Structures are given as structure tokens and as C-alpha cells.
XYZ file of C-alpha atoms in Angstrom:
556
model
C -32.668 10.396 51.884
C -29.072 10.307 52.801
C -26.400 12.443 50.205
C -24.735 8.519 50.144
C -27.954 6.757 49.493
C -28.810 9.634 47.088
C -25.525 9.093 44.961
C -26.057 5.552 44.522
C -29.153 5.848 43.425
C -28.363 7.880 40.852
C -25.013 6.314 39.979
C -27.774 2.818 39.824
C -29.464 4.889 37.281
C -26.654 5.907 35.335
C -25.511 2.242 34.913
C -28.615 2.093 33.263
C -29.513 4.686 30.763
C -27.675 5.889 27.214
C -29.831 8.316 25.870
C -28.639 11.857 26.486
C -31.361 13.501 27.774
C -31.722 11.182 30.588
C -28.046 11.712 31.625
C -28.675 15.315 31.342
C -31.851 14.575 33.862
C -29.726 12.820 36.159
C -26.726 15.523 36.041
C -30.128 18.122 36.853
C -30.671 16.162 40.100
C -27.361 15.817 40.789
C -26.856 19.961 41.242
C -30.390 19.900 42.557
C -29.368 17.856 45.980
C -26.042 19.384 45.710
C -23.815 16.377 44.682
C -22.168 17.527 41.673
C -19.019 17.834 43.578
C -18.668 14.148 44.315
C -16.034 12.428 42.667
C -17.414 9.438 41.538
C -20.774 10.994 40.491
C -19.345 13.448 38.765
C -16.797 11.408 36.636
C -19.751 8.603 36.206
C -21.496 11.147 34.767
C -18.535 13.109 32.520
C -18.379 9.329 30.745
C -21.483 9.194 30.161
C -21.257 12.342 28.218
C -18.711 10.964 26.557
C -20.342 7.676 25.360
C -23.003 10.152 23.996
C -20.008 12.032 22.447
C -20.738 15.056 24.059
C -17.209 15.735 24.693
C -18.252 19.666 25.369
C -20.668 18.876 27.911
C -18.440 15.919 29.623
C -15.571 18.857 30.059
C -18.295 21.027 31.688
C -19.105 18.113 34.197
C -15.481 17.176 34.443
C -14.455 21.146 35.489
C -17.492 20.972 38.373
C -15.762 18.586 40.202
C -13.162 20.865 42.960
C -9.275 19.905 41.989
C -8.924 18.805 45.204
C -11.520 16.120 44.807
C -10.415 14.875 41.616
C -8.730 11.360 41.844
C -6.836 9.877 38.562
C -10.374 8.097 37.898
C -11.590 11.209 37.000
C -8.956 12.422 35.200
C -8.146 8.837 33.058
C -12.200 9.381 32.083
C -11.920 13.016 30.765
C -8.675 12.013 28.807
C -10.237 9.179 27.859
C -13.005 11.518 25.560
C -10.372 13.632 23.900
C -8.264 10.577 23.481
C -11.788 8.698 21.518
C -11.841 12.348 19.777
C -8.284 12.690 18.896
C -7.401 16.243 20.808
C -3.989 15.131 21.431
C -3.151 19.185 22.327
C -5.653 19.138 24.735
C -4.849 15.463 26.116
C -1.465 16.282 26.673
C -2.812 19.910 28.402
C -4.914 17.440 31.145
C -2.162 15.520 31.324
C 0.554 18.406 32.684
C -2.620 20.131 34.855
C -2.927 16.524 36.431
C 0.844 15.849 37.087
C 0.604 18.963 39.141
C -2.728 18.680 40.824
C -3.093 14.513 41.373
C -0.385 13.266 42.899
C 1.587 9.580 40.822
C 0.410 8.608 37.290
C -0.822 5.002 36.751
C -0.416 3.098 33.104
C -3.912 4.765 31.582
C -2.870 8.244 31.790
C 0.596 7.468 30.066
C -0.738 5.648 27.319
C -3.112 8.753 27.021
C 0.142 10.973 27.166
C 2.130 8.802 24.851
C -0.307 8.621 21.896
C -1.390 12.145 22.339
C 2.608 12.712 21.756
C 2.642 10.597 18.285
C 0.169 11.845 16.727
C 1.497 15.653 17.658
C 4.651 14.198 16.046
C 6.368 15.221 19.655
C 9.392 12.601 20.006
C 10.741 14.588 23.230
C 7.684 14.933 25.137
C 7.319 10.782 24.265
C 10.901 10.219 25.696
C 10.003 12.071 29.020
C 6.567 9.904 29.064
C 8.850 7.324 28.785
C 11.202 8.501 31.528
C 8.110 8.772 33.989
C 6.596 5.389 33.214
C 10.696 3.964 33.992
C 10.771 6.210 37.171
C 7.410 4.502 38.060
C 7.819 0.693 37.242
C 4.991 1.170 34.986
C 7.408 0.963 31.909
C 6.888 -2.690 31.244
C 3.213 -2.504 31.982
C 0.970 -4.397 29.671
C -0.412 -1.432 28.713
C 2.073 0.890 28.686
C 4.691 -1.427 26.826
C 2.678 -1.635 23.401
C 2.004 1.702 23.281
C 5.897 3.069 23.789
C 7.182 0.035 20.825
C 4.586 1.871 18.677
C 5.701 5.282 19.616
C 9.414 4.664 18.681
C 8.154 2.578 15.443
C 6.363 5.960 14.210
C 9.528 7.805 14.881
C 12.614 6.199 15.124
C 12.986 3.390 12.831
C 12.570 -0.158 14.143
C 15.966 -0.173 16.584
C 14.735 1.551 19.773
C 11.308 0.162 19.132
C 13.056 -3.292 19.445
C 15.324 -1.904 22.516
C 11.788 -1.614 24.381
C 10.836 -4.545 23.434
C 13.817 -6.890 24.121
C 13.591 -5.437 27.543
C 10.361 -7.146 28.525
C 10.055 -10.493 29.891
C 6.359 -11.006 29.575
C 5.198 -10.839 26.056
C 1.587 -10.337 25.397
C -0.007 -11.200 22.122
C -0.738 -6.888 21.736
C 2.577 -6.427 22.471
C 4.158 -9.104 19.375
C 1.432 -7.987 17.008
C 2.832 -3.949 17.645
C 6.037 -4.982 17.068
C 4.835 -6.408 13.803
C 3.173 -3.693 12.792
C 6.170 -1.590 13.387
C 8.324 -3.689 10.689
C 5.299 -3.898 8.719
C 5.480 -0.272 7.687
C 9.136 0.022 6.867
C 8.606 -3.018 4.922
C 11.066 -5.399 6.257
C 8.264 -8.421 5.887
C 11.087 -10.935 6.877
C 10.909 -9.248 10.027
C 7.657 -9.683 10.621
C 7.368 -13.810 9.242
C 10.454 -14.387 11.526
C 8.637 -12.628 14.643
C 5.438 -14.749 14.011
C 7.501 -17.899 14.608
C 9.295 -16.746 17.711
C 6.170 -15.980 18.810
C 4.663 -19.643 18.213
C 7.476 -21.150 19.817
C 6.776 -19.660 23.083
C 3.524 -21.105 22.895
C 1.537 -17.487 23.207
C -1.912 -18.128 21.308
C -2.402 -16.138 18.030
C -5.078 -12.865 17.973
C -6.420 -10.866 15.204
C -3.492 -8.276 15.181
C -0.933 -10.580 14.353
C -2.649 -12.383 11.537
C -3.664 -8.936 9.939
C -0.092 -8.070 10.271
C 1.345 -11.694 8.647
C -1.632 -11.718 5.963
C -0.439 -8.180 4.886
C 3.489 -9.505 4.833
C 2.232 -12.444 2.805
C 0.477 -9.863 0.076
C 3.756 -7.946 0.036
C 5.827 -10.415 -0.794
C 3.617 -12.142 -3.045
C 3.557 -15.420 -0.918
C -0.221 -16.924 -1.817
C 0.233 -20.075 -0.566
C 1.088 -18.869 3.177
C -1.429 -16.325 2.525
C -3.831 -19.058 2.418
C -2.568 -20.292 4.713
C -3.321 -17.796 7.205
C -6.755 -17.331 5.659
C -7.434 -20.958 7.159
C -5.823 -20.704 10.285
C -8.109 -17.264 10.510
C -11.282 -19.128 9.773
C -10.518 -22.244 12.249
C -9.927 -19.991 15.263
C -13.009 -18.001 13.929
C -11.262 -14.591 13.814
C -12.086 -13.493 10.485
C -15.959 -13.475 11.197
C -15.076 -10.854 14.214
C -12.836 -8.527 12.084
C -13.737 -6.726 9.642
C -10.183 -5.462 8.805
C -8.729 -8.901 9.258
C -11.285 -9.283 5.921
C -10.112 -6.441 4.052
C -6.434 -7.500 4.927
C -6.827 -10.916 3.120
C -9.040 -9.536 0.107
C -5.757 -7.151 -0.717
C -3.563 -10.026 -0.221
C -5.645 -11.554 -2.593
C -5.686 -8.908 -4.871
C -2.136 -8.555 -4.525
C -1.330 -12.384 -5.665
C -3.829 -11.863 -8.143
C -5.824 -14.132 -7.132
C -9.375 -12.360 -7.993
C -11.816 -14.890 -7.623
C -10.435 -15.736 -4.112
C -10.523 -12.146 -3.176
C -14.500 -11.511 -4.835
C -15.404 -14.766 -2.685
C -14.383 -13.886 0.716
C -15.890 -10.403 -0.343
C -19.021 -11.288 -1.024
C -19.568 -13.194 2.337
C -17.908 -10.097 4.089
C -20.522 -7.962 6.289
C -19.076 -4.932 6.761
C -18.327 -3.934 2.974
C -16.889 -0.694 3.387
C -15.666 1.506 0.246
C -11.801 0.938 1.206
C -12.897 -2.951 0.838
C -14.824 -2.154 -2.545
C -11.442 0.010 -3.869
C -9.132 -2.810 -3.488
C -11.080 -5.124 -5.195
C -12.082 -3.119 -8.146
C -8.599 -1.743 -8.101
C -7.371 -5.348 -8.383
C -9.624 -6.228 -11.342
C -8.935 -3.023 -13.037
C -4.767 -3.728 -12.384
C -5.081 -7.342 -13.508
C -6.852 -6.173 -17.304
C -10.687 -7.580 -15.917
C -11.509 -3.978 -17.137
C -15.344 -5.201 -17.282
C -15.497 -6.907 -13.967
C -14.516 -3.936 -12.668
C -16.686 -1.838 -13.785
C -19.425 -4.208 -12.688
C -18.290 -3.949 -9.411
C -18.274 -0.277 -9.249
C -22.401 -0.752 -10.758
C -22.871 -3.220 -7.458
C -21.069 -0.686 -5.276
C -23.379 2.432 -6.286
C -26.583 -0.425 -6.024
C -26.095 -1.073 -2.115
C -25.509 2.926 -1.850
C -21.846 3.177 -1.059
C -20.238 6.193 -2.399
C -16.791 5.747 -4.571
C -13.932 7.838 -2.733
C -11.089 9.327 -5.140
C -8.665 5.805 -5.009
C -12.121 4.571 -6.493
C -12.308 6.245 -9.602
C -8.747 6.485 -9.982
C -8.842 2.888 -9.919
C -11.502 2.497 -12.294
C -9.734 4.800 -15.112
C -6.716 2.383 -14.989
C -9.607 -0.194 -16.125
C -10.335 2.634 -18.852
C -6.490 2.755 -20.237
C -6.740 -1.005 -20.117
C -10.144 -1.480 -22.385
C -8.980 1.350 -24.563
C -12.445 3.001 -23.326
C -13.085 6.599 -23.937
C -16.901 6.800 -23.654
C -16.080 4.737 -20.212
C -13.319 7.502 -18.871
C -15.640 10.498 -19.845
C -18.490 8.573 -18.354
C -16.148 8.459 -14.659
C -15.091 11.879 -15.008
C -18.821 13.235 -15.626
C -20.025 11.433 -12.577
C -17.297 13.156 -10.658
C -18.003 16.420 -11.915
C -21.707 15.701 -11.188
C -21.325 14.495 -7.730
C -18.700 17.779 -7.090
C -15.948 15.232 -6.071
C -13.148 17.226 -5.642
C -10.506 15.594 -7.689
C -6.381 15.527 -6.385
C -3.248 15.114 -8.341
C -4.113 11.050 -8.564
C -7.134 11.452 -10.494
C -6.129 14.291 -12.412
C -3.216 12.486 -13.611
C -5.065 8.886 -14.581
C -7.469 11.206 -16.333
C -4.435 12.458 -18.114
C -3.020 8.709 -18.629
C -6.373 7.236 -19.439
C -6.989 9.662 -22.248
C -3.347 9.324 -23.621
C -3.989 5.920 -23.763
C -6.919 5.941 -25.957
C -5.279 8.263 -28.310
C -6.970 11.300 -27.355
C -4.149 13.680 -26.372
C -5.433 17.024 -27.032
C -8.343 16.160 -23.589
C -5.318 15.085 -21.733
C -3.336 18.084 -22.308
C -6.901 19.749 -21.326
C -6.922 17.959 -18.339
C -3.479 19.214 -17.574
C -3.896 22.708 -18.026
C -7.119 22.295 -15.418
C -4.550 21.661 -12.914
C -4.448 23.716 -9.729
C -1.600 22.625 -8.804
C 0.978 20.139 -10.731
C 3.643 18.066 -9.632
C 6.696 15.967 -10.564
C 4.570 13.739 -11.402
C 1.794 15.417 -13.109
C 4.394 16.874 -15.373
C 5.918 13.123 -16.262
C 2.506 11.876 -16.874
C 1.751 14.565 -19.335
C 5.112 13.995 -21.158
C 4.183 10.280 -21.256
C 0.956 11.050 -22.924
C 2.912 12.809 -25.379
C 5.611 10.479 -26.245
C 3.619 7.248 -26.642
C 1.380 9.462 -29.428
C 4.064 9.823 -30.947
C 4.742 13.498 -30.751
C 8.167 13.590 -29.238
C 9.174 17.036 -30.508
C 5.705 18.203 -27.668
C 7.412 16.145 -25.223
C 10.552 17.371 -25.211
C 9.233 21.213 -25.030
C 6.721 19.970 -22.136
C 10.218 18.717 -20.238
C 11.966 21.613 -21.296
C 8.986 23.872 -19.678
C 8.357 21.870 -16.598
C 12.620 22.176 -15.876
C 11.830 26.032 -16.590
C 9.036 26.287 -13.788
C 12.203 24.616 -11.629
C 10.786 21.383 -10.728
C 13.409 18.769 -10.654
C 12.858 16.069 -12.688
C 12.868 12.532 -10.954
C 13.047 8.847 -11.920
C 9.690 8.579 -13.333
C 10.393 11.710 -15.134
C 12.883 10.148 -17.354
C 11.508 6.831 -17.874
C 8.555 9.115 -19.991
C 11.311 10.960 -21.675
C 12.978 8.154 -22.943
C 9.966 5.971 -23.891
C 9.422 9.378 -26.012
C 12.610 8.832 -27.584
C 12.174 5.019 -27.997
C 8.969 5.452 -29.340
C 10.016 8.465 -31.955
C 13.270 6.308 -32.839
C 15.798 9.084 -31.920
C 18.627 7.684 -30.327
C 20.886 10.763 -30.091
C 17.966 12.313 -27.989
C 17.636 9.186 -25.753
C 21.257 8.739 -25.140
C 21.390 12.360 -24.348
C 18.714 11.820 -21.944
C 19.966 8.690 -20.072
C 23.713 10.559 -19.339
C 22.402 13.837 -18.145
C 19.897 11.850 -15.703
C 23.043 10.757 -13.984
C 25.380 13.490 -14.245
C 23.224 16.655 -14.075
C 20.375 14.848 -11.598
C 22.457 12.063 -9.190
C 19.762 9.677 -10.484
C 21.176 6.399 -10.531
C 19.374 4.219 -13.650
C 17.160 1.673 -12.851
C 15.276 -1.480 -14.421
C 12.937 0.717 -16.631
C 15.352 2.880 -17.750
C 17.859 0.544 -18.945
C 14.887 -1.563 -20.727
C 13.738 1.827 -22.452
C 17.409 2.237 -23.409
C 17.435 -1.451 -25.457
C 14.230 -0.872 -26.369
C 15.074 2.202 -28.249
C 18.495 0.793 -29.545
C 16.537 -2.453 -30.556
C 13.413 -0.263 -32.323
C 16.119 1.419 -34.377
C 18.049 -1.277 -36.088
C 21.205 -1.376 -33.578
C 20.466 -4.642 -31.971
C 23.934 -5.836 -31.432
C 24.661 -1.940 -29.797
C 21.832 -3.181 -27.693
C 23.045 -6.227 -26.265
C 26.476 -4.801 -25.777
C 24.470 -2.064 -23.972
C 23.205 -4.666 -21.641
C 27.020 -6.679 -20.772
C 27.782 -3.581 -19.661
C 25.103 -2.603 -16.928
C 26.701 -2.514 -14.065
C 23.940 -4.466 -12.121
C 22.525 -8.174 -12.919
C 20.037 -7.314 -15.780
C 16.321 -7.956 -15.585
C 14.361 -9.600 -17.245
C 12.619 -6.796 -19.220
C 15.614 -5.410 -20.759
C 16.237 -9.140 -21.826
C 12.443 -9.096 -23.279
C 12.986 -5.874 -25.024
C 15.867 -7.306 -27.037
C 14.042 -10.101 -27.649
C 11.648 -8.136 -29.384
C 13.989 -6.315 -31.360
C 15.319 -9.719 -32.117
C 11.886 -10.566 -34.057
C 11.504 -7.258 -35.576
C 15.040 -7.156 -37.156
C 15.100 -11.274 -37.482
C 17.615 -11.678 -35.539
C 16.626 -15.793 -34.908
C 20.471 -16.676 -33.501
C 20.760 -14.100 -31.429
C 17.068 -14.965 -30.354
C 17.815 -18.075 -28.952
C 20.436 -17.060 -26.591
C 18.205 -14.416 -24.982
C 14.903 -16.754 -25.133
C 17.319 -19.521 -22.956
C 18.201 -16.239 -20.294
C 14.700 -15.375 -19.952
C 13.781 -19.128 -19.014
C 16.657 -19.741 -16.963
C 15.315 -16.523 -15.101
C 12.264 -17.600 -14.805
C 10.573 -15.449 -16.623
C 6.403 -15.442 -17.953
C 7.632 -19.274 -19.619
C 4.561 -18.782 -22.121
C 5.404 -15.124 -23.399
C 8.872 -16.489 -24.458
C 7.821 -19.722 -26.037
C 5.457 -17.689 -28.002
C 7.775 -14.551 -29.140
C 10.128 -17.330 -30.149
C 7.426 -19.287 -32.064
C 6.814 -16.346 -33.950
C 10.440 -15.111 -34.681
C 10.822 -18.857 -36.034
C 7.716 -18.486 -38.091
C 8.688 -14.634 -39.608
C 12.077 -16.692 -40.763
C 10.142 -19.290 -42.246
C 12.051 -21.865 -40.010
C 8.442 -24.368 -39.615
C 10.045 -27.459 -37.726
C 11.263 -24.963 -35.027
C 7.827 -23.871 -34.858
C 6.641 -26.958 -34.354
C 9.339 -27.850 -32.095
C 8.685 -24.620 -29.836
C 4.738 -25.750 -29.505
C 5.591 -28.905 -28.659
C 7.452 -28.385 -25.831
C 4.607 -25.583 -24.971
C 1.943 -28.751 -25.654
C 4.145 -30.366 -23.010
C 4.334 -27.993 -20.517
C 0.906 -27.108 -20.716
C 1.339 -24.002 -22.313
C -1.310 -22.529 -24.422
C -1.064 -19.368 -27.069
C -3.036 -16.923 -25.909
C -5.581 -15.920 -28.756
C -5.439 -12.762 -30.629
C -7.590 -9.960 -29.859
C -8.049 -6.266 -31.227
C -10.777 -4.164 -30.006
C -12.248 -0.504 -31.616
C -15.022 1.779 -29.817
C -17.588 3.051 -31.985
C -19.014 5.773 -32.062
């Protein structure tokens, strides 16, 4: 048989086959009649290596084929395996020994190039990709283009990614959906709504990129009705069914909008349940106080034999703070123990929350000292614990020793140290506290801190201090500072000054209900009955129902 008619054959056969062994037969023959050498036989067969991710053994037919027969087939195919395997160092190592062995580059070698050079974190070498692809025409390729946006989004900022962008006069749908993306993660969702209708006015047809991209804008910003939206659109053009991400992407927006039962319906007719998919949804029920549907959902998760990562059970003992659970919280820390799941600062730190939270502080400080290794925030978390026990004096002296191990306190940090001193009563402490965050730490207050602030002024009597402490923030006041005078307000039956505040936190637009009812019951602790009545009325009217009391105790 002719070394031509030989080759085909065997390339026929290699068309054919996927099991290893029978590419290995094949290769066999192939240095048997001497053919090794041949350029297209040899890279047919370094792919199929590759599709049986032998990447060791697609190298070793890659390296039998002479330099000087290698075309950029061959080379696209073997950069093509350590691209599917992530070796950017050795990608980009191909990539200079075929710039001087092959002569011109084409627009699958510089895509190659230019992702091996993200994820090395290697801005220059991208630029010079960059230069080459301009110095070849190639760099407003379809292929090409996409991939340099998404370079300059993972390392510039959004401007130059834009610059790239701007510059191309054929958009594809890739090439939009990559530029979304790229606002996407600095979170400028605006960005990314305002690019989705530029996009529909030049009448380019939708894929499942750009959906993913203005689902996950939608969740951000908390916009459920466009969210829904875009769950519809994704179901009529039958996109959702093809991506299983696409799915996962509208179950967090779900989650996100709090809209559970939405999210737990498209989940249970999702395919491809993954654990990240599981997370968010148990993380969702567990955020939203559905403590026990959570923990149902974790039962179903273990059933169909999918193993809980660490966001898992993290997410789980945030369902534990919420039910007040102990026996549940040792129950998810034995099964991590048991299972050797090696926990990080996350779970160690909701263990330390969780057990705060159900009064048990002496196990949290236990947990604490377990640490390997603790942070920032570990250190907050564990004054936290202390403070909203009640022992303030502990929390100080755990502040005073974390500042001594010179770890810099952050924002977090202080927000625990002055809930301490709200929740001990000591003013002098928390006023202390609030000025030195500023002047000794350049951190600027925010929200939480100034509602900590009233909260402690308001807990101790000075309620008029308090609201002359919040005339004089410097920024438009929020609606939980508002709500923590308010409080005070009913404590201290203050039922003038309760009014004013109860008409700011409507005008606002604040939880409607939560007001109506604090003010209800400051009314009813003044013995004022026909404002009571009054106040439920217009709740009757508006639809407005008081919540039922609950109080909970585990036994045992």
C-alpha cells in the first residue's frame, strides 16, 4: 500500500475511534510503516491524545513530528491540550518556540497566548499579544477580539477594555456578552442593563452569555421583576434547558430577591444540580430565617449523594444562629469533623457566631483558640460574640489583645466594639470608640456605626443626645439609625418624638409594617387606645398584618 493511501487509512480510523488504547494501536502502526513524521498524522493523532486527556502522551506525539514539518495546525492542537489543562507557563513556552520555528500566527494561537497571559497575571506579555494580533490584522478577529476585552477587563479596569471594543465595527453576540461580563465584576450593573439595550437595537439576536450576565445584574440590584423577566425571555428562546449555569444564575437571582419558592421551583426541574446550585439555595433559605427548609435541603442534598463544600455548611450555621439551634450547629460541626473537611476562616468564624448566638460563649471562644490562623475578621467576630453576651469588660481585653498581636482593626472591627458598648450601656466607652476609629484608623463611619452610636445613646436614657447625634451626621441618615431611635423612643416613651421619626421612616420607605407596629405598641405602652386603633386601621387598610409573636427554647 502506498505511505498516502496508508495515512488515510489510518487518519479514516482515527475519525473513528475514542478509546485510548485504540489510538495508541493506531500511533503503533503509524511508527511501524514509518509515518510518524507526517504532519497531519501526527497532529490527528496528538488530539486524539488529548480528547483522552493524555496530555503527556499527546506532547510525546507532538515532539515526533521534525520542526520543520510542523505547520500552525499542529502547533494550535498541542496548545490547544495545555490550554483545556490550564498550563498557561507551558502554553506561552509553545507559543515563543513557534514564533521562531513557524513562520505568521493566525487568531487560535493568540487567543491561546492571550489567556495563557491572564491567568499568569502577565499584563505586558498580553500588550505585546496584542501588538502582534494589530501588526497582523487579526486584532479585530472574531476570535481574537473577545478574548483581548476580557484580558484588559481582568486587569485594567473597564476603560481600555472598552477602547478595544469601541474599535470594532462588527459586534458579535460573544463579543457584547464579554464586555458584560467585564462590568459585571466591577459591579457597575448600569453598565451592563444599558449595554443589553444597545445591543437590541442593532438587532444582534440574544445568546446564553448575555442573559447570564443581565440575570446576574438583575440579582444585584435587586430588580425581580426584570429578573423575571429574563427568566421568560430565557425559557421562550429555550436557552435555559441548554445551560446549566444560565440555571444557577437565575436561582441566585432568585435567592437574591428573596424570592425562595421561585428559586426551589426552577431548582427542582434543573438537571444538572451541582453543589454550587444546592449552596445558593440553602444559603438563601438559611439568610431569609427558613432555618428548617434549609436544613431539609441540606437532608435532600446528602440523599442524591452530593457532598456539601465549606460555603455549604457555613451557610447552614447562619440557619443555626437564626433557629437559636445548638444541638443543630454541633450536629454540622461533627459531620465536618467526621468527614475530615478541612475547615477555613469562614467556617471557623460562623462556628464562632453561631455559638455566640445561642448563648454559648465559652465553645466559641473554644472555637477561636482552635484557630490556625486568625484574621481581622476572626478577631471582630470573637469580640462580637462577646459583646452581645453581655461581657463587655472580655471584649474590650479581646480588642485590646488582637491591636497587641498588630492587626489593624477595620470597619467591621468597630461595629462589634460598639454593639459591645451599646449592649453593656457604657457610653463613655462607645464614644471613645467611635472618635479614635476616625482619628487613630482613617476609618470614615458608616451606616452601622452611626446606628450603633443612637442605639447606645437611645439604650441609655439620652434620647434627645441621640437625635441631635443624628442632625449632625454629615451624610443623609439611613433608615436604621432612624429605627434605632425609634426604639429608644418606645423604651423611654418618648410617643411625640415617636411620631416624627415613624413619618421619616415611611416617607423613606422603609419595612411600612415594622413601623406601623413599633408605633402601635409605643401608643399602647402610653395607654393612648384610639391611636392604637387608629394605627391598625390604617394597617387593616393597607393590608398590613401584625406579625404574631413567637419565642422558641431547645431542650435538652
Amino acid at each position: 500500500m502506498l505511505p498516502v493511501n496508508r495515512t488515510n487509512a489510518l487518519l479514516s480510523v482515527l475519525s473513528q475511534i475514542k478509546a485510548l488504547h485504540h489510538t495508541q494501536q493506531v500511533h503503533a502502526k503509524a511508527i511501524v510503516h514509518g509515518l510518524e513524521e507526517e504532519v497531519v498524522l501526527g497532529s490527528t493523532l496528538t488530539n486524539s491524545y488529548i480528547q483522552s486527556n493524555r496530555l503527556d502522551l499527546a506532547a510525546a506525539s507532538f515532539d515526533r513530528i521534525p520542526p520543520r514539518n510542523r505547520n500552525r495546525y499542529s502547533w494550535n492542537t498541542i496548545l490547544s491540550g495545555h490550554s483545556k489543562s490550564k498550563n498557561h507557563g507551558e502554553i506561552l513556552r509553545l507559543y515563543n518556540r513557534m514564533r521562531r520555528e513557524c513562520d505568521g500566527v493566525d487568531s487560535f494561537n493568540l487567543v491561546f497566548a492571550i489567556k495563557a497571559c491572564v491567568g499568569l497575571g502577565l499584563l505586558e506579555n498580553g500588550v505585546l499579544v496584542h501588538g502582534l494580533a494589530m501588526k497582523n490584522g487579526l486584532d479585530k478577529d472574531a476570535y481574537v477580539a473577545p478574548s483581548l476585552v476580557e484580558m484588559y477587563a481582568n486587569f485594567c479596569g473597564m476603560e481600555d477594555a472598552q477602547k478595544v471594543f469601541d474599535e470594532i465595527t462588527l459586534r458579535s453576540s460573544i463579543l457584547w456578552g464579554v464586555l458584560m461580563k467585564g462590568y459585571l465584576r466591577y459591579s457597575r450593573d448600569s453598565e451592563v442593563f444599558r449595554l443589553f439595550y444597545l445591543m437590541r437595537e442593532t438587532g444582534l439576536g440574544i445568546d446564553a452569555l448575555t442573559l447570564i450576565c443581565l440575570v446576574k445584574a438583575c440579582g444585584n440590584v435587586l430588580a425581580c421583576r426584570e429578573g423575571k423577566s429574563v427568566h421568560g425571555l430565557s425559557i421562550r428562546r429555550s436557552f435555559i434547558e441548554q445551560s446549566g449555569y444560565l440555571q444557577a444564575s437565575v436561582v441566585d437571582m432568585y435567592v437574591k430577591c428573596r424570592l425562595l419558592d421561585n428559586a426551589r421551583e426552577l431548582f427542582e426541574t434543573s438537571v444538572d444540580k451541582n453543589v454550587v446550585m444546592w449552596t445558593t439555595l440553602v444559603s438563601g433559605f438559611a439568610k431569609c430565617e427558613r432555618a428548617v427548609e434549609a436544613f431539609d435541603l441540606f437532608r435532600q442534598m446528602l440523599g442524591e449523594s452530593v457532598l456539601p463544600n465549606q460555603c455549604t455548611l457555613a451557610a447552614l450555621l447562619v440557619a443555626c444562629s437564626s433557629l437559636g439551634s445548638q444541638r443543630h450547629g454541633r450536629s454540622v460541626h461533627g459531620y465536618m469533623m467526621r468527614n475530615e473537611i478541612e475547615m477555613d476562616a469562614v467556617n471557623f468564624t460562623s462556628f464562632i457566631d453561631m455559638y455566640a448566638r445561642c448563648g454559648n460563649v465559652q465553645m466559641a471562644r473554644k472555637v477561636f483558640d482552635m484557630m490556625p490562623e486568625r484574621n481581622v475578621i476572626s478577631w471582630s467576630s470573637m469580640i462580637n460574640a462577646l459583646g452581645i453576651n453581655g461581657m463587655f469588660e472580655e471584649a474590650l481585653d479581646c480588642f485590646g489583645e488582637m491591636k497587641s498581636r498588630n492587626l489593624t482593626p477595620n470597619s467591621v472591627t468597630f461595629v462589634s466594639l460598639l454593639s459591645a458598648c451599646s449592649h453593656s450601656g457604657n457610653i463613655r466607652e462607645g464614644r471613645k470608640q467611635f472618635v479614635s476609629m476616625t482619628r487613630d484608623y482613617g476609618i470614615a463611619p458608616e451606616e452601622e456605626h452611626y446606628a450603633c452610636m443612637v442605639d447606645l445613646l437611645g439604650r441609655a436614657g439620652e434620647v434627645e443626645e441621640a437625635k441631635s447625634f443624628i442632625d449632625n451626621i454629615p451624610v443623609k441618615p439611613m433608615a436604621s439609625a432612624w429605627g434605632a431611635l425609634l426604639n429608644a423612643c418606645r423604651i423611654h416613651r418618648k410617643v411625640d418624638l415617636a411620631e416624627e421619626i415613624a413619618e421619616k421612616l415611611l416617607s423613606m420607605g422603609s419595612n411600612e409594617s415594622s413601623v406601623y407596629v413599633l408605633l402601635s405598641n409605643i401608643y399602647a405602652d402610653a395607654g393612648m387606645w384610639e391611636m392604637v386603633n387608629g394605627v391598625r386601621r390604617k394597617m387593616g387598610i393597607k393590608g398590613y398584618m401584625k406579625p404574631m409573636g413567637l419565642s422558641a427554647i431547645e431542650v435538652g
